[in-house]
mmCIF file of C-alpha atoms in Angstrom:
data_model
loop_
_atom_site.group_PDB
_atom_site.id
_atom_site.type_symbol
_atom_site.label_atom_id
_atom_site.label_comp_id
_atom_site.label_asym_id
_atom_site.label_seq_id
_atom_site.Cartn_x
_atom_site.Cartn_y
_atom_site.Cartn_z
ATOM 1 C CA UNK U 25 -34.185 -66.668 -120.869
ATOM 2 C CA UNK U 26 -37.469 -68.009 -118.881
ATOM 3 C CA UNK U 27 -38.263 -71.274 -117.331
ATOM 4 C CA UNK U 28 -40.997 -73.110 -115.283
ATOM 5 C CA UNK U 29 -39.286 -75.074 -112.634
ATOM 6 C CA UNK U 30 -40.845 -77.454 -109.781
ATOM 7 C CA UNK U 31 -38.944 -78.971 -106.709
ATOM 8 C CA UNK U 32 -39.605 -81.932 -104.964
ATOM 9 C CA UNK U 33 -41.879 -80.559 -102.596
ATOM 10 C CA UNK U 34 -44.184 -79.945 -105.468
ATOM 11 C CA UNK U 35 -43.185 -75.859 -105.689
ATOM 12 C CA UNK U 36 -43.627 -74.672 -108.640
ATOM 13 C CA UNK U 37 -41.740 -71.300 -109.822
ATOM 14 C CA UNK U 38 -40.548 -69.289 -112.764
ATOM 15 C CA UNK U 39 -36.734 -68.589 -112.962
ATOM 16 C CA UNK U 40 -35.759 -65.683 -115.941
ATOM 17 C CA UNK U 41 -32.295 -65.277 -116.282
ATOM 18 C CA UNK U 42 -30.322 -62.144 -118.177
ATOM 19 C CA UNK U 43 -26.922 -61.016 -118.928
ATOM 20 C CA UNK U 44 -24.804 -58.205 -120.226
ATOM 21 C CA UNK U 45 -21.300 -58.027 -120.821
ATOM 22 C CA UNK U 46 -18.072 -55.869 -122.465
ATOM 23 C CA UNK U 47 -14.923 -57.394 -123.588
ATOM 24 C CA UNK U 48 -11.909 -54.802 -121.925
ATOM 25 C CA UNK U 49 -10.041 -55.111 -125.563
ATOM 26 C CA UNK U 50 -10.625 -56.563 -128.803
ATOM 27 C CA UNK U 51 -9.304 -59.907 -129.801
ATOM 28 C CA UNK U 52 -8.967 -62.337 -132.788
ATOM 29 C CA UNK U 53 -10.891 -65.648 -132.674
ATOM 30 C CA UNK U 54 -7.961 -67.632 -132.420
ATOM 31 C CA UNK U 55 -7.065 -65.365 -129.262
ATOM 32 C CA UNK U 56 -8.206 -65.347 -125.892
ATOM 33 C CA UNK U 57 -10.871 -63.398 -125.219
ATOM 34 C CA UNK U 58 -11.949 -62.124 -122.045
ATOM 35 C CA UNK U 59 -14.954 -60.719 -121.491
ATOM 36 C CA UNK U 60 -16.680 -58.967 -117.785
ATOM 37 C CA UNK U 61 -20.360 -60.276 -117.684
ATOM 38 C CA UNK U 62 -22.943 -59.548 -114.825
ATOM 39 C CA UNK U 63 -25.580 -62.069 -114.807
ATOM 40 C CA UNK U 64 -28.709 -61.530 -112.999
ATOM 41 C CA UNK U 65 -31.473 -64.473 -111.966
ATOM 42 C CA UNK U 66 -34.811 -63.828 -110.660
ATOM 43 C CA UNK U 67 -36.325 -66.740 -109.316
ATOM 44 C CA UNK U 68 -40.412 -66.341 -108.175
ATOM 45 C CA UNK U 69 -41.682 -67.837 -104.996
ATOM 46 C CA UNK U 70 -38.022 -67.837 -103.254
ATOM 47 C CA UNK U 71 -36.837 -65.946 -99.988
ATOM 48 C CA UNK U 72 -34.190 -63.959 -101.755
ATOM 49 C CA UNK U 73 -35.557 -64.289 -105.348
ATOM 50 C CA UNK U 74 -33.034 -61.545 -107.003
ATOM 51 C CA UNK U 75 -29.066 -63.169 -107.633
ATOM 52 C CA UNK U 76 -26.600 -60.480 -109.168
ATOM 53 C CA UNK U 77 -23.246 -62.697 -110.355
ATOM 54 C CA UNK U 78 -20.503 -60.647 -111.637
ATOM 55 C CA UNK U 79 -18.788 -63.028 -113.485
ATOM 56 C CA UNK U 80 -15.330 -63.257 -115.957
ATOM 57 C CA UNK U 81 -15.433 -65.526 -119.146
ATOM 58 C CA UNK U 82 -12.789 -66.816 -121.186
ATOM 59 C CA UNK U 83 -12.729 -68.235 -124.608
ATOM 60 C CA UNK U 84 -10.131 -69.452 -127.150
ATOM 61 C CA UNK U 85 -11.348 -70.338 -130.541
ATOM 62 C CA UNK U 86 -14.259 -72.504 -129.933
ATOM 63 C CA UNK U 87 -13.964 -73.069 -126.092
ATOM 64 C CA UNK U 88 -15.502 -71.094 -123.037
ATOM 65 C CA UNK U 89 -15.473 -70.781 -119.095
ATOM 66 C CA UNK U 90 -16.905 -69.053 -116.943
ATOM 67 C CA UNK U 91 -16.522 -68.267 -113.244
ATOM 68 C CA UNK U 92 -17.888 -65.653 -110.728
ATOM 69 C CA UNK U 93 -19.416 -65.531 -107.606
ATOM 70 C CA UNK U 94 -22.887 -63.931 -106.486
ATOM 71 C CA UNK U 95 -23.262 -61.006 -104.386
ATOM 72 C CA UNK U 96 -25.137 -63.961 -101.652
ATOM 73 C CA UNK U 97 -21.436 -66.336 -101.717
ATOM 74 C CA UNK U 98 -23.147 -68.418 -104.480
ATOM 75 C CA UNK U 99 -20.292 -69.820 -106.473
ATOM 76 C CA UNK U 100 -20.581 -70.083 -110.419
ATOM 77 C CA UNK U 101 -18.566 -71.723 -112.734
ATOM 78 C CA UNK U 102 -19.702 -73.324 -116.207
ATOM 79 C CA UNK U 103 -17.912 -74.309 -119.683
ATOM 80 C CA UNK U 104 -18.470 -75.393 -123.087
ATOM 81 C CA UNK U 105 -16.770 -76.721 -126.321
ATOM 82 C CA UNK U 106 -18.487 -76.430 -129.668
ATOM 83 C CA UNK U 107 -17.610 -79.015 -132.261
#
């Protein structure tokens, strides 16, 4: 994914993020699933514009989460819930 993002001191820059992933074994839908995702941002016009997250994410029928950290410290955890 792309996207054109500006700060508050009126920086604008370009963020494209993209991910690949395996699940270790094969589950049912109504199962959990685990699957081993690396997640890699590239952010133009930053000091350290490349961030590698190696990240696990769980779902069980129609809910997710997802936690890793980056290879900087950066913490990242996110979630959904489709209804």
């Amino acid at each position: 994914s792309a996207e054109t993002l500006q700060s508050g001191a009126a920086v604008q820059y370009e963020k494209y993020r993209g991910r690949v992933g395996f699940a270790p074994y094969s589950a049912s839908f109504d199962e959990l699933n685990t699957w081993v995702v690396l997640q890699l941002d590239y952010m133009t016009e930053m000091h350290d514009p490349l961030r590698i997250t190696p990240m696990a994410r769980l779902f069980y029928n129609n809910v997710a989460f997802e936690v890793g950290v980056s290879l900087q410290g950066i913490p990242f955890v996110g979630g959904a819930a489709h209804f």
